[in-house]
Amino acid sequence: MMAGQLLKEARLFEENEDKRIRQKDRPAFHLSSRAGWMNDPNGFSYYGGKYHLFYQYHPFEKRHGLMYWAHAVSDDLLHWEYLPAALAPDEEYDRAGCFSGSAVEMPDGRHLLMYTGVQAVMDEGGMPRVLQTQCLAVGDGVDYEKYEGNPVLDGGDLPEDASCCDFRDPKIWRKPDGTYRSVVGNRPGDGSGQILLFMSPDGFHWSFQKVFARNRNRFGRMWECPDFFELDGKGVLLVSPQQMFPGCEYSGTLCLIGAYDLATDDFAEENDQAVDCGLDFYAPQTALLPDGRRVMIGWMQSWETCGGHRGDLDWFGQMTLPRELSVRNGRLCQKPVRELEKLRRGRTEYRDVVFDGELNLAGIRGRKTDMELEIAPADGEKAYREFAVRFAANEMCRTSVSFRPEGSVLKVDRGYPGSGKMVVHQRCCRVNSDNGKLKLRIVLDWYSVEVFVNDGEQALTAVFYTDRSADGISFFADGTVKMNVVKYELAE
Ligand code: FRU
Protein backbone atom coordinates (compact mmCIF):
# COMPACT_ATOMS: atom_id res chain seq x y z
CA MET A 1 0.00 0.00 0.00
CA MET A 2 1.52 3.32 -1.05
CA ALA A 3 0.73 6.47 0.88
CA GLY A 4 -0.12 9.37 -1.42
CA GLN A 5 1.89 12.58 -1.46
CA LEU A 6 -0.38 14.55 0.91
CA LEU A 7 -0.36 11.77 3.46
CA LYS A 8 3.42 11.39 3.22
CA GLU A 9 3.89 15.09 3.86
CA ALA A 10 1.57 15.04 6.86
CA ARG A 11 3.34 11.98 8.26
CA LEU A 12 6.71 13.64 7.99
CA PHE A 13 5.45 16.87 9.47
CA GLU A 14 3.77 15.25 12.47
CA GLU A 15 6.79 13.10 13.23
CA ASN A 16 8.99 16.18 13.47
CA GLU A 17 6.44 18.07 15.53
CA ASP A 18 6.07 15.15 17.89
CA LYS A 19 9.83 15.12 18.51
CA ARG A 20 9.76 18.83 19.19
CA ILE A 21 6.80 18.86 21.61
CA ARG A 22 7.95 17.96 25.11
CA GLN A 23 6.07 15.13 26.79
CA LYS A 24 5.87 17.29 29.89
CA ASP A 25 3.77 19.84 27.99
CA ARG A 26 1.14 17.20 27.34
CA PRO A 27 -1.57 15.74 29.58
CA ALA A 28 -0.38 12.68 31.50
CA PHE A 29 -3.11 10.17 30.61
CA HIS A 30 -5.43 11.91 28.17
CA LEU A 31 -4.72 11.69 24.46
CA SER A 32 -3.70 15.04 22.98
CA SER A 33 -3.14 15.98 19.35
CA ARG A 34 0.15 14.67 18.01
CA ALA A 35 0.62 17.98 16.18
CA GLY A 36 -1.59 20.95 15.39
CA TRP A 37 -5.33 20.58 15.92
CA MET A 38 -7.55 17.70 17.11
CA ASN A 39 -11.31 17.42 17.18
CA ASP A 40 -13.74 14.48 17.18
CA PRO A 41 -12.66 10.95 18.08
CA ASN A 42 -13.06 8.69 15.04
CA GLY A 43 -12.79 4.96 14.37
CA PHE A 44 -12.64 3.96 18.05
CA SER A 45 -12.32 0.17 17.92
CA TYR A 46 -10.46 -2.89 19.13
CA TYR A 47 -8.43 -4.35 16.30
CA GLY A 48 -5.40 -6.61 16.03
CA GLY A 49 -4.99 -6.87 19.80
CA LYS A 50 -5.00 -3.12 20.47
CA TYR A 51 -7.40 -0.25 21.00
CA HIS A 52 -7.38 2.08 18.03
CA LEU A 53 -8.41 5.68 18.13
CA PHE A 54 -8.35 7.99 15.15
CA TYR A 55 -9.32 11.62 15.32
CA GLN A 56 -10.14 14.69 13.26
CA TYR A 57 -6.80 16.29 12.61
CA HIS A 58 -5.30 19.38 11.05
CA PRO A 59 -1.62 18.75 11.75
CA PHE A 60 -0.23 21.96 10.34
CA GLU A 61 -1.88 24.58 12.56
CA LYS A 62 -3.64 24.86 15.90
CA ARG A 63 -6.99 25.58 14.30
CA HIS A 64 -9.63 23.64 12.43
CA GLY A 65 -8.57 23.42 8.78
CA LEU A 66 -8.30 20.84 6.05
CA MET A 67 -9.15 17.59 7.83
CA TYR A 68 -7.00 14.45 8.00
CA TRP A 69 -7.39 11.42 10.22
CA ALA A 70 -4.73 10.99 12.90
CA HIS A 71 -4.17 7.60 14.51
CA ALA A 72 -3.11 6.24 17.90
CA VAL A 73 -3.13 2.83 19.57
CA SER A 74 -3.18 1.72 23.19
CA ASP A 75 -3.04 -1.39 25.35
CA ASP A 76 -4.78 0.14 28.36
CA LEU A 77 -6.92 3.00 26.94
CA LEU A 78 -4.85 5.52 28.93
CA HIS A 79 -1.40 5.50 27.36
CA TRP A 80 -1.47 6.04 23.62
CA GLU A 81 1.19 5.50 21.02
CA TYR A 82 0.91 7.67 17.94
CA LEU A 83 0.85 5.90 14.60
CA PRO A 84 1.25 7.70 11.28
CA ALA A 85 -1.76 9.70 10.12
CA ALA A 86 -4.24 7.38 8.42
CA LEU A 87 -6.18 9.46 5.90
CA ALA A 88 -5.42 12.58 3.89
CA PRO A 89 -7.89 14.57 1.77
CA ASP A 90 -6.36 13.50 -1.52
CA GLU A 91 -9.28 12.35 -3.67
CA GLU A 92 -11.79 14.42 -5.56
CA TYR A 93 -14.61 13.29 -3.27
CA ASP A 94 -12.77 14.30 -0.07
CA ARG A 95 -10.62 17.18 -1.33
CA ALA A 96 -12.21 19.57 1.19
CA GLY A 97 -11.68 17.18 4.12
CA CYS A 98 -11.90 13.67 5.55
CA PHE A 99 -14.56 14.30 8.17
CA SER A 100 -15.62 12.11 11.07
CA GLY A 101 -16.41 8.43 10.87
CA SER A 102 -15.90 5.06 12.49
CA ALA A 103 -14.28 1.64 12.16
CA VAL A 104 -15.18 -2.00 12.33
CA GLU A 105 -13.28 -5.26 11.88
CA MET A 106 -14.41 -7.36 8.92
CA PRO A 107 -14.66 -11.15 9.17
CA ASP A 108 -11.62 -11.52 6.90
CA GLY A 109 -9.51 -9.57 9.43
CA ARG A 110 -9.35 -6.24 7.58
CA HIS A 111 -10.08 -2.97 9.35
CA LEU A 112 -12.85 -1.03 7.61
CA LEU A 113 -13.12 2.74 8.04
CA MET A 114 -16.22 4.66 7.00
CA TYR A 115 -15.85 8.44 6.91
CA THR A 116 -17.38 11.55 5.36
CA GLY A 117 -15.75 12.92 2.24
CA VAL A 118 -16.27 16.65 1.81
CA GLN A 119 -16.15 18.30 -1.57
CA ALA A 120 -16.45 21.98 -2.47
CA VAL A 121 -18.73 22.47 -5.49
CA MET A 122 -20.70 25.20 -7.24
CA ASP A 123 -24.47 24.95 -7.31
CA GLU A 124 -26.56 25.75 -10.41
CA GLY A 125 -26.59 29.42 -9.45
CA GLY A 126 -22.79 29.51 -9.31
CA MET A 127 -22.77 29.69 -5.50
CA PRO A 128 -20.15 27.68 -3.61
CA ARG A 129 -21.39 24.91 -1.35
CA VAL A 130 -20.18 21.64 0.11
CA LEU A 131 -21.18 18.14 -0.76
CA GLN A 132 -20.85 15.44 1.87
CA THR A 133 -20.72 11.75 0.95
CA GLN A 134 -19.82 8.57 2.80
CA CYS A 135 -16.58 6.82 1.86
CA LEU A 136 -14.61 3.74 2.84
CA ALA A 137 -10.97 2.88 3.44
CA VAL A 138 -9.62 -0.59 4.21
CA GLY A 139 -6.45 -1.32 6.11
CA ASP A 140 -4.27 -3.44 8.35
CA GLY A 141 -4.15 -1.23 11.45
CA VAL A 142 -1.41 1.08 10.09
CA ASP A 143 -2.00 1.79 6.41
CA TYR A 144 -5.40 2.33 4.81
CA GLU A 145 -6.41 2.32 1.19
CA LYS A 146 -9.45 4.21 -0.01
CA TYR A 147 -12.04 2.00 -1.71
CA GLU A 148 -12.20 2.31 -5.50
CA GLY A 149 -16.00 2.40 -5.34
CA ASN A 150 -16.06 5.62 -3.24
CA PRO A 151 -18.27 7.37 -2.41
CA VAL A 152 -20.52 4.52 -1.31
CA LEU A 153 -23.36 6.85 -0.25
CA ASP A 154 -24.17 10.15 -1.89
CA GLY A 155 -27.13 12.44 -2.60
CA GLY A 156 -28.72 9.77 -4.80
CA ASP A 157 -29.10 7.48 -1.77
CA LEU A 158 -30.93 10.02 0.35
CA PRO A 159 -34.66 10.14 1.05
CA GLU A 160 -36.61 13.11 -0.25
CA ASP A 161 -36.06 16.29 1.71
CA ALA A 162 -32.66 15.22 3.07
CA SER A 163 -29.74 17.60 2.61
CA CYS A 164 -26.60 16.42 0.81
CA CYS A 165 -24.63 19.34 2.32
CA ASP A 166 -25.27 18.22 5.90
CA PHE A 167 -24.81 14.48 5.60
CA ARG A 168 -21.98 13.29 7.79
CA ASP A 169 -20.29 11.27 10.54
CA PRO A 170 -21.22 7.61 9.83
CA LYS A 171 -21.08 5.22 12.78
CA ILE A 172 -20.86 1.67 11.53
CA TRP A 173 -21.48 -1.65 13.28
CA ARG A 174 -21.99 -5.30 12.46
CA LYS A 175 -25.18 -6.99 13.51
CA PRO A 176 -25.21 -10.51 14.95
CA ASP A 177 -26.35 -11.82 11.51
CA GLY A 178 -23.16 -10.42 9.94
CA THR A 179 -24.80 -7.56 8.01
CA TYR A 180 -23.70 -3.96 8.56
CA ARG A 181 -25.56 -0.86 9.68
CA SER A 182 -24.52 2.76 9.76
CA VAL A 183 -26.20 5.77 11.34
CA VAL A 184 -25.42 9.11 9.70
CA GLY A 185 -26.24 12.69 10.75
CA ASN A 186 -28.41 14.68 8.35
CA ARG A 187 -30.59 17.76 8.02
CA PRO A 188 -34.15 17.42 6.72
CA GLY A 189 -36.24 20.18 5.13
CA ASP A 190 -37.34 21.69 8.47
CA GLY A 191 -33.71 22.74 9.04
CA SER A 192 -33.53 20.53 12.12
CA GLY A 193 -31.57 17.29 12.49
CA GLN A 194 -32.29 13.65 11.78
CA ILE A 195 -30.40 10.40 11.91
CA LEU A 196 -30.54 8.16 8.86
CA LEU A 197 -29.96 4.42 8.97
CA PHE A 198 -28.20 2.61 6.10
CA MET A 199 -27.56 -1.10 5.63
CA SER A 200 -25.07 -3.23 3.80
CA PRO A 201 -24.70 -6.99 3.32
CA ASP A 202 -20.90 -6.83 3.02
CA GLY A 203 -19.64 -3.42 4.21
CA PHE A 204 -19.15 -2.14 0.65
CA HIS A 205 -22.62 -1.95 -0.88
CA TRP A 206 -24.89 0.38 1.02
CA SER A 207 -28.53 1.40 0.80
CA PHE A 208 -30.91 3.64 2.74
CA GLN A 209 -33.07 1.79 5.25
CA LYS A 210 -35.02 4.38 7.24
CA VAL A 211 -35.07 7.61 9.18
CA PHE A 212 -33.86 6.29 12.51
CA ALA A 213 -34.60 9.34 14.71
CA ARG A 214 -35.90 12.88 14.17
CA ASN A 215 -35.02 16.02 16.07
CA ARG A 216 -38.06 18.03 14.95
CA ASN A 217 -36.27 21.12 16.28
CA ARG A 218 -36.40 19.94 19.88
CA PHE A 219 -32.70 19.76 20.74
CA GLY A 220 -30.63 22.25 18.78
CA ARG A 221 -30.64 22.00 15.00
CA MET A 222 -28.42 19.69 12.93
CA TRP A 223 -27.39 16.51 14.75
CA GLU A 224 -23.71 15.60 14.31
CA CYS A 225 -21.70 12.50 15.19
CA PRO A 226 -24.39 9.92 15.94
CA ASP A 227 -23.57 6.69 17.72
CA PHE A 228 -26.00 3.88 18.36
CA PHE A 229 -25.65 0.72 20.46
CA GLU A 230 -27.59 -1.65 22.66
CA LEU A 231 -26.83 -1.58 26.35
CA ASP A 232 -28.49 -3.24 29.32
CA GLY A 233 -31.57 -4.11 27.26
CA LYS A 234 -32.04 -0.61 25.83
CA GLY A 235 -31.18 1.18 22.60
CA VAL A 236 -28.91 4.19 23.17
CA LEU A 237 -28.50 6.94 20.59
CA LEU A 238 -25.87 9.66 21.14
CA VAL A 239 -25.94 12.80 19.01
CA SER A 240 -24.17 16.14 19.22
CA PRO A 241 -26.58 18.94 18.27
CA GLN A 242 -25.40 22.14 16.66
CA GLN A 243 -26.91 25.41 17.84
CA MET A 244 -28.07 23.92 21.11
CA PHE A 245 -30.42 26.31 22.85
CA PRO A 246 -29.05 27.69 26.10
CA GLY A 247 -30.25 25.86 29.17
CA CYS A 248 -29.01 24.48 32.41
CA GLU A 249 -28.69 20.78 31.80
CA TYR A 250 -28.48 20.41 28.04
CA SER A 251 -25.27 21.70 26.62
CA GLY A 252 -23.01 19.49 24.48
CA THR A 253 -24.11 15.98 23.63
CA LEU A 254 -27.53 14.42 23.89
CA CYS A 255 -28.45 10.85 24.76
CA LEU A 256 -31.75 9.32 23.71
CA ILE A 257 -32.64 6.02 25.35
CA GLY A 258 -35.42 3.84 24.07
CA ALA A 259 -36.68 0.49 22.91
CA TYR A 260 -34.77 -1.06 20.01
CA ASP A 261 -36.04 -3.94 17.90
CA LEU A 262 -33.09 -5.89 16.51
CA ALA A 263 -35.18 -7.53 13.77
CA THR A 264 -36.69 -4.33 12.30
CA ASP A 265 -34.12 -1.77 13.51
CA ASP A 266 -36.95 0.33 14.95
CA PHE A 267 -35.91 2.70 17.68
CA ALA A 268 -38.61 4.23 19.91
CA GLU A 269 -37.34 7.05 22.11
CA GLU A 270 -38.27 6.98 25.78
CA ASN A 271 -35.89 9.28 27.69
CA ASP A 272 -33.48 12.07 26.90
CA GLN A 273 -30.61 13.47 28.92
CA ALA A 274 -27.36 15.41 28.59
CA VAL A 275 -24.33 13.13 28.34
CA ASP A 276 -22.00 15.56 30.11
CA CYS A 277 -23.10 18.70 31.91
CA GLY A 278 -19.71 20.44 31.96
CA LEU A 279 -18.10 22.87 29.56
CA ASP A 280 -16.03 20.65 27.31
CA PHE A 281 -17.54 17.52 25.86
CA TYR A 282 -18.59 16.89 22.28
CA ALA A 283 -18.88 14.30 19.54
CA PRO A 284 -18.27 11.18 21.67
CA GLN A 285 -17.82 7.78 20.11
CA THR A 286 -18.12 4.37 21.71
CA ALA A 287 -16.51 0.98 21.13
CA LEU A 288 -17.51 -2.45 22.32
CA LEU A 289 -14.47 -4.02 24.00
CA PRO A 290 -13.70 -7.74 23.78
CA ASP A 291 -14.66 -8.11 27.47
CA GLY A 292 -18.15 -6.75 26.76
CA ARG A 293 -17.69 -3.23 28.11
CA ARG A 294 -19.19 -0.35 26.11
CA VAL A 295 -16.65 2.47 26.41
CA MET A 296 -17.10 6.08 25.30
CA ILE A 297 -14.49 8.73 24.49
CA GLY A 298 -15.42 12.35 23.75
CA TRP A 299 -13.61 15.34 22.36
CA MET A 300 -12.72 17.25 25.55
CA GLN A 301 -13.63 20.59 24.11
CA SER A 302 -16.60 22.46 22.81
CA TRP A 303 -16.67 24.55 19.66
CA GLU A 304 -17.71 27.63 21.66
CA THR A 305 -14.64 27.61 23.90
CA CYS A 306 -11.80 26.88 21.47
CA GLY A 307 -10.39 30.39 22.02
CA GLY A 308 -9.30 29.54 25.58
CA HIS A 309 -6.22 27.53 24.65
CA ARG A 310 -2.76 28.59 25.79
CA GLY A 311 -0.58 29.93 23.00
CA ASP A 312 2.62 28.36 24.35
CA LEU A 313 1.36 24.77 24.12
CA ASP A 314 2.15 23.39 20.67
CA TRP A 315 -0.85 21.11 20.39
CA PHE A 316 -4.59 21.79 20.46
CA GLY A 317 -7.19 19.33 21.64
CA GLN A 318 -7.56 16.47 24.11
CA MET A 319 -9.84 13.47 24.43
CA THR A 320 -11.77 12.71 27.62
CA LEU A 321 -10.98 9.69 29.72
CA PRO A 322 -12.52 6.57 28.24
CA ARG A 323 -15.71 5.95 30.23
CA GLU A 324 -17.52 2.68 30.90
CA LEU A 325 -21.20 3.05 30.17
CA SER A 326 -24.27 1.43 31.66
CA VAL A 327 -27.99 2.14 31.69
CA ARG A 328 -29.55 2.42 35.17
CA ASN A 329 -33.22 3.28 35.63
CA GLY A 330 -33.49 4.43 32.03
CA ARG A 331 -30.49 6.76 32.29
CA LEU A 332 -26.98 6.58 30.90
CA CYS A 333 -24.32 6.27 33.60
CA GLN A 334 -20.59 6.59 33.11
CA LYS A 335 -17.43 5.87 35.06
CA PRO A 336 -13.77 6.21 34.16
CA VAL A 337 -12.48 2.93 32.74
CA ARG A 338 -11.32 0.66 35.54
CA GLU A 339 -7.78 0.71 34.08
CA LEU A 340 -7.42 4.14 35.71
CA GLU A 341 -7.34 2.47 39.12
CA LYS A 342 -4.04 0.82 38.15
CA LEU A 343 -2.44 4.28 38.00
CA ARG A 344 -3.41 5.03 41.60
CA ARG A 345 -0.52 5.61 44.02
CA GLY A 346 -0.21 7.09 47.50
CA ARG A 347 -3.60 6.92 49.17
CA THR A 348 -4.55 9.75 51.55
CA GLU A 349 -7.76 9.34 53.47
CA TYR A 350 -9.79 11.41 55.92
CA ARG A 351 -13.10 10.35 57.43
CA ASP A 352 -15.83 12.37 59.13
CA VAL A 353 -14.11 15.72 58.75
CA VAL A 354 -16.53 18.31 60.12
CA PHE A 355 -15.90 21.90 58.99
CA ASP A 356 -17.41 25.29 58.20
CA GLY A 357 -15.37 27.81 56.17
CA GLU A 358 -12.02 27.12 54.49
CA LEU A 359 -10.25 23.78 54.94
CA ASN A 360 -6.84 22.52 53.88
CA LEU A 361 -5.90 18.93 54.57
CA ALA A 362 -2.31 17.73 54.78
CA GLY A 363 -1.42 15.52 51.81
CA ILE A 364 -4.35 16.70 49.68
CA ARG A 365 -2.88 18.50 46.70
CA GLY A 366 -1.76 17.71 43.18
CA ARG A 367 -2.66 18.08 39.52
CA LYS A 368 -2.85 14.39 38.58
CA THR A 369 -5.23 12.98 41.13
CA ASP A 370 -8.23 10.76 41.57
CA MET A 371 -10.33 11.87 44.51
CA GLU A 372 -13.54 10.50 46.01
CA LEU A 373 -15.65 12.75 48.20
CA GLU A 374 -18.74 12.01 50.24
CA ILE A 375 -20.42 15.02 51.72
CA ALA A 376 -23.41 15.44 54.01
CA PRO A 377 -24.74 18.03 56.45
CA ALA A 378 -22.92 17.65 59.79
CA ASP A 379 -26.22 18.01 61.54
CA GLY A 380 -28.46 15.56 59.67
CA GLU A 381 -31.39 17.97 59.86
CA LYS A 382 -29.86 21.32 59.07
CA ALA A 383 -28.55 21.61 55.53
CA TYR A 384 -25.46 23.69 54.73
CA ARG A 385 -25.74 26.42 52.11
CA GLU A 386 -22.75 25.59 49.93
CA PHE A 387 -19.89 23.15 49.58
CA ALA A 388 -16.94 23.65 47.23
CA VAL A 389 -13.71 21.91 46.32
CA ARG A 390 -11.07 24.14 44.73
CA PHE A 391 -8.13 22.85 42.76
CA ALA A 392 -5.37 23.86 40.33
CA ALA A 393 -5.10 26.63 42.88
CA ASN A 394 -2.49 29.13 44.05
CA GLU A 395 -2.79 32.76 45.15
CA MET A 396 -3.99 33.83 41.70
CA CYS A 397 -5.81 30.85 40.19
CA ARG A 398 -8.38 28.25 40.98
CA THR A 399 -10.94 26.02 39.34
CA SER A 400 -13.80 24.72 41.45
CA VAL A 401 -16.71 22.37 41.76
CA SER A 402 -19.42 23.61 44.09
CA PHE A 403 -22.77 22.36 45.31
CA ARG A 404 -25.78 24.14 46.76
CA PRO A 405 -28.34 21.83 48.35
CA GLU A 406 -31.04 24.42 47.80
CA GLY A 407 -32.09 23.72 44.23
CA SER A 408 -29.59 20.81 44.23
CA VAL A 409 -27.27 22.52 41.78
CA LEU A 410 -23.70 21.43 41.04
CA LYS A 411 -21.42 23.88 39.26
CA VAL A 412 -18.02 23.68 37.63
CA ASP A 413 -16.21 27.01 37.40
CA ARG A 414 -12.85 27.65 35.79
CA GLY A 415 -13.17 31.41 36.09
CA TYR A 416 -9.68 31.86 37.52
CA PRO A 417 -7.35 29.82 35.30
CA GLY A 418 -4.57 32.38 35.41
CA SER A 419 -5.24 33.79 31.96
CA GLY A 420 -7.75 36.48 31.09
CA LYS A 421 -9.01 34.53 28.10
CA MET A 422 -11.83 32.28 29.17
CA VAL A 423 -15.19 33.58 28.09
CA VAL A 424 -17.56 30.78 28.98
CA HIS A 425 -16.24 29.65 32.32
CA GLN A 426 -18.98 27.96 34.32
CA ARG A 427 -21.82 25.55 33.86
CA CYS A 428 -24.20 23.94 36.28
CA CYS A 429 -26.65 21.08 36.45
CA ARG A 430 -29.23 19.71 38.80
CA VAL A 431 -28.11 16.55 40.58
CA ASN A 432 -29.79 14.00 42.81
CA SER A 433 -29.15 14.69 46.45
CA ASP A 434 -30.98 13.48 49.49
CA ASN A 435 -30.87 16.37 51.97
CA GLY A 436 -27.40 17.62 51.00
CA LYS A 437 -25.76 14.20 50.64
CA LEU A 438 -23.60 13.90 47.54
CA LYS A 439 -20.89 11.62 46.15
CA LEU A 440 -18.30 13.04 43.79
CA ARG A 441 -15.35 11.46 42.04
CA ILE A 442 -13.01 14.07 40.64
CA VAL A 443 -10.22 13.12 38.22
CA LEU A 444 -7.60 15.75 37.49
CA ASP A 445 -4.97 15.64 34.79
CA TRP A 446 -2.67 18.59 34.07
CA TYR A 447 -5.22 20.39 31.91
CA SER A 448 -8.63 18.97 32.77
CA VAL A 449 -11.15 17.99 35.39
CA GLU A 450 -13.76 15.26 35.04
CA VAL A 451 -16.40 15.02 37.74
CA PHE A 452 -18.54 11.90 38.16
CA VAL A 453 -21.60 12.43 40.35
CA ASN A 454 -23.29 9.77 42.50
CA ASP A 455 -21.43 6.77 41.04
CA GLY A 456 -21.67 8.01 37.48
CA GLU A 457 -25.27 9.29 37.29
CA GLN A 458 -23.91 12.46 35.74
CA ALA A 459 -20.57 13.81 34.55
CA LEU A 460 -19.13 17.31 34.21
CA THR A 461 -15.99 17.93 32.22
CA ALA A 462 -13.87 21.04 31.75
CA VAL A 463 -10.42 21.81 30.44
CA PHE A 464 -8.26 24.54 31.96
CA TYR A 465 -4.76 25.63 31.12
CA THR A 466 -3.62 26.91 34.48
CA ASP A 467 0.13 26.89 35.08
CA ARG A 468 1.29 23.46 36.21
CA SER A 469 2.75 24.76 39.45
CA ALA A 470 -0.75 25.63 40.75
CA ASP A 471 -1.45 22.36 42.56
CA GLY A 472 -3.39 23.42 45.64
CA ILE A 473 -6.59 21.63 46.61
CA SER A 474 -8.82 23.02 49.35
CA PHE A 475 -12.39 22.77 50.57
CA PHE A 476 -14.97 25.32 51.50
CA ALA A 477 -18.27 25.13 53.32
CA ASP A 478 -20.91 27.70 54.08
CA GLY A 479 -22.69 25.92 56.91
CA THR A 480 -21.35 22.79 58.58
CA VAL A 481 -20.41 19.89 56.33
CA LYS A 482 -19.25 16.39 57.21
CA MET A 483 -16.93 14.92 54.58
CA ASN A 484 -15.04 11.74 53.73
CA VAL A 485 -12.12 12.09 51.32
CA VAL A 486 -9.96 9.48 49.61
CA LYS A 487 -7.30 10.84 47.32
CA TYR A 488 -4.74 9.10 45.10
CA GLU A 489 -1.90 10.44 43.03
CA LEU A 490 -2.12 9.20 39.46
CA ALA A 491 1.05 7.94 37.80
CA GLU A 492 1.94 9.13 34.30
C1 FRU B 1 -18.20 17.75 14.82
C2 FRU B 1 -17.85 17.95 13.36
C3 FRU B 1 -18.38 16.80 12.53
C4 FRU B 1 -17.48 16.80 11.35
C5 FRU B 1 -16.16 17.21 11.96
C6 FRU B 1 -15.29 18.04 11.06
O1 FRU B 1 -17.33 18.35 15.72
O2 FRU B 1 -18.37 19.18 12.92
O3 FRU B 1 -19.73 16.90 12.22
O4 FRU B 1 -17.40 15.56 10.73
O5 FRU B 1 -16.45 17.93 13.13
O6 FRU B 1 -14.01 18.17 11.57
mmCIF file of N, CA, C and O and ligand atoms in Angstrom, residues 37 39-40 56 64 67 98-100 116 168-169 224-225 242 282-283 299 303, ligand 1:
data_model
loop_
_atom_site.group_PDB
_atom_site.id
_atom_site.type_symbol
_atom_site.label_atom_id
_atom_site.label_comp_id
_atom_site.label_asym_id
_atom_site.label_seq_id
_atom_site.Cartn_x
_atom_site.Cartn_y
_atom_site.Cartn_z
ATOM 1 N N TRP A 37 -3.943 20.545 15.404
ATOM 2 C CA TRP A 37 -5.325 20.579 15.919
ATOM 3 C C TRP A 37 -5.974 19.202 15.938
ATOM 4 O O TRP A 37 -5.851 18.433 14.976
ATOM 5 N N ASN A 39 -9.939 17.416 16.658
ATOM 6 C CA ASN A 39 -11.314 17.424 17.180
ATOM 7 C C ASN A 39 -11.848 16.000 17.267
ATOM 8 O O ASN A 39 -11.119 15.158 17.819
ATOM 9 N N ASP A 40 -13.027 15.725 16.836
ATOM 10 C CA ASP A 40 -13.741 14.485 17.182
ATOM 11 C C ASP A 40 -12.911 13.195 17.188
ATOM 12 O O ASP A 40 -12.137 12.952 16.256
ATOM 13 N N GLN A 56 -10.136 13.575 14.208
ATOM 14 C CA GLN A 56 -10.141 14.688 13.258
ATOM 15 C C GLN A 56 -8.888 15.518 13.514
ATOM 16 O O GLN A 56 -8.615 15.911 14.659
ATOM 17 N N HIS A 64 -8.954 24.558 13.334
ATOM 18 C CA HIS A 64 -9.633 23.643 12.433
ATOM 19 C C HIS A 64 -9.312 24.064 10.999
ATOM 20 O O HIS A 64 -9.384 25.236 10.666
ATOM 21 N N MET A 67 -9.144 18.705 6.875
ATOM 22 C CA MET A 67 -9.148 17.593 7.830
ATOM 23 C C MET A 67 -8.500 16.314 7.317
ATOM 24 O O MET A 67 -8.809 15.831 6.223
ATOM 25 N N CYS A 98 -11.446 14.996 5.115
ATOM 26 C CA CYS A 98 -11.900 13.672 5.546
ATOM 27 C C CYS A 98 -12.541 13.896 6.903
ATOM 28 O O CYS A 98 -11.842 13.998 7.916
ATOM 29 N N PHE A 99 -13.847 14.000 6.929
ATOM 30 C CA PHE A 99 -14.558 14.302 8.168
ATOM 31 C C PHE A 99 -14.796 13.018 8.976
ATOM 32 O O PHE A 99 -14.391 11.924 8.595
ATOM 33 N N SER A 100 -15.522 13.180 10.074
ATOM 34 C CA SER A 100 -15.624 12.113 11.073
ATOM 35 C C SER A 100 -16.230 10.812 10.542
ATOM 36 O O SER A 100 -17.027 10.818 9.603
ATOM 37 N N THR A 116 -16.702 10.601 6.252
ATOM 38 C CA THR A 116 -17.381 11.546 5.364
ATOM 39 C C THR A 116 -16.360 12.253 4.481
ATOM 40 O O THR A 116 -15.410 12.863 4.994
ATOM 41 N N ARG A 168 -23.332 13.629 7.338
ATOM 42 C CA ARG A 168 -21.976 13.287 7.786
ATOM 43 C C ARG A 168 -21.921 12.428 9.056
ATOM 44 O O ARG A 168 -22.885 12.274 9.755
ATOM 45 N N ASP A 169 -20.703 11.941 9.305
ATOM 46 C CA ASP A 169 -20.295 11.267 10.540
ATOM 47 C C ASP A 169 -20.901 9.865 10.694
ATOM 48 O O ASP A 169 -21.595 9.573 11.681
ATOM 49 N N GLU A 224 -24.985 16.113 14.801
ATOM 50 C CA GLU A 224 -23.709 15.597 14.313
ATOM 51 C C GLU A 224 -23.317 14.336 15.094
ATOM 52 O O GLU A 224 -23.802 14.084 16.188
ATOM 53 N N CYS A 225 -22.380 13.617 14.520
ATOM 54 C CA CYS A 225 -21.701 12.501 15.186
ATOM 55 C C CYS A 225 -22.620 11.543 15.941
ATOM 56 O O CYS A 225 -22.491 11.366 17.159
ATOM 57 N N GLN A 242 -25.925 20.800 16.892
ATOM 58 C CA GLN A 242 -25.395 22.140 16.665
ATOM 59 C C GLN A 242 -26.446 23.141 17.110
ATOM 60 O O GLN A 242 -27.634 22.828 17.111
ATOM 61 N N TYR A 282 -17.865 16.864 23.550
ATOM 62 C CA TYR A 282 -18.585 16.895 22.280
ATOM 63 C C TYR A 282 -18.211 15.673 21.455
ATOM 64 O O TYR A 282 -17.123 15.112 21.582
ATOM 65 N N ALA A 283 -19.135 15.298 20.586
ATOM 66 C CA ALA A 283 -18.879 14.298 19.545
ATOM 67 C C ALA A 283 -18.303 12.978 20.059
ATOM 68 O O ALA A 283 -17.369 12.440 19.470
ATOM 69 N N TRP A 299 -14.549 14.232 22.589
ATOM 70 C CA TRP A 299 -13.606 15.339 22.363
ATOM 71 C C TRP A 299 -13.734 16.249 23.582
ATOM 72 O O TRP A 299 -14.841 16.710 23.883
ATOM 73 N N TRP A 303 -16.997 23.602 20.726
ATOM 74 C CA TRP A 303 -16.665 24.554 19.665
ATOM 75 C C TRP A 303 -16.673 25.982 20.188
ATOM 76 O O TRP A 303 -15.886 26.816 19.752
HETATM 77 C C1 FRU B 1 -18.197 17.751 14.819
HETATM 78 C C2 FRU B 1 -17.849 17.952 13.363
HETATM 79 C C3 FRU B 1 -18.375 16.804 12.534
HETATM 80 C C4 FRU B 1 -17.478 16.797 11.355
HETATM 81 C C5 FRU B 1 -16.155 17.207 11.960
HETATM 82 C C6 FRU B 1 -15.291 18.036 11.058
HETATM 83 O O1 FRU B 1 -17.334 18.347 15.722
HETATM 84 O O2 FRU B 1 -18.366 19.183 12.923
HETATM 85 O O3 FRU B 1 -19.733 16.904 12.217
HETATM 86 O O4 FRU B 1 -17.397 15.560 10.728
HETATM 87 O O5 FRU B 1 -16.448 17.927 13.132
HETATM 88 O O6 FRU B 1 -14.006 18.169 11.573
#
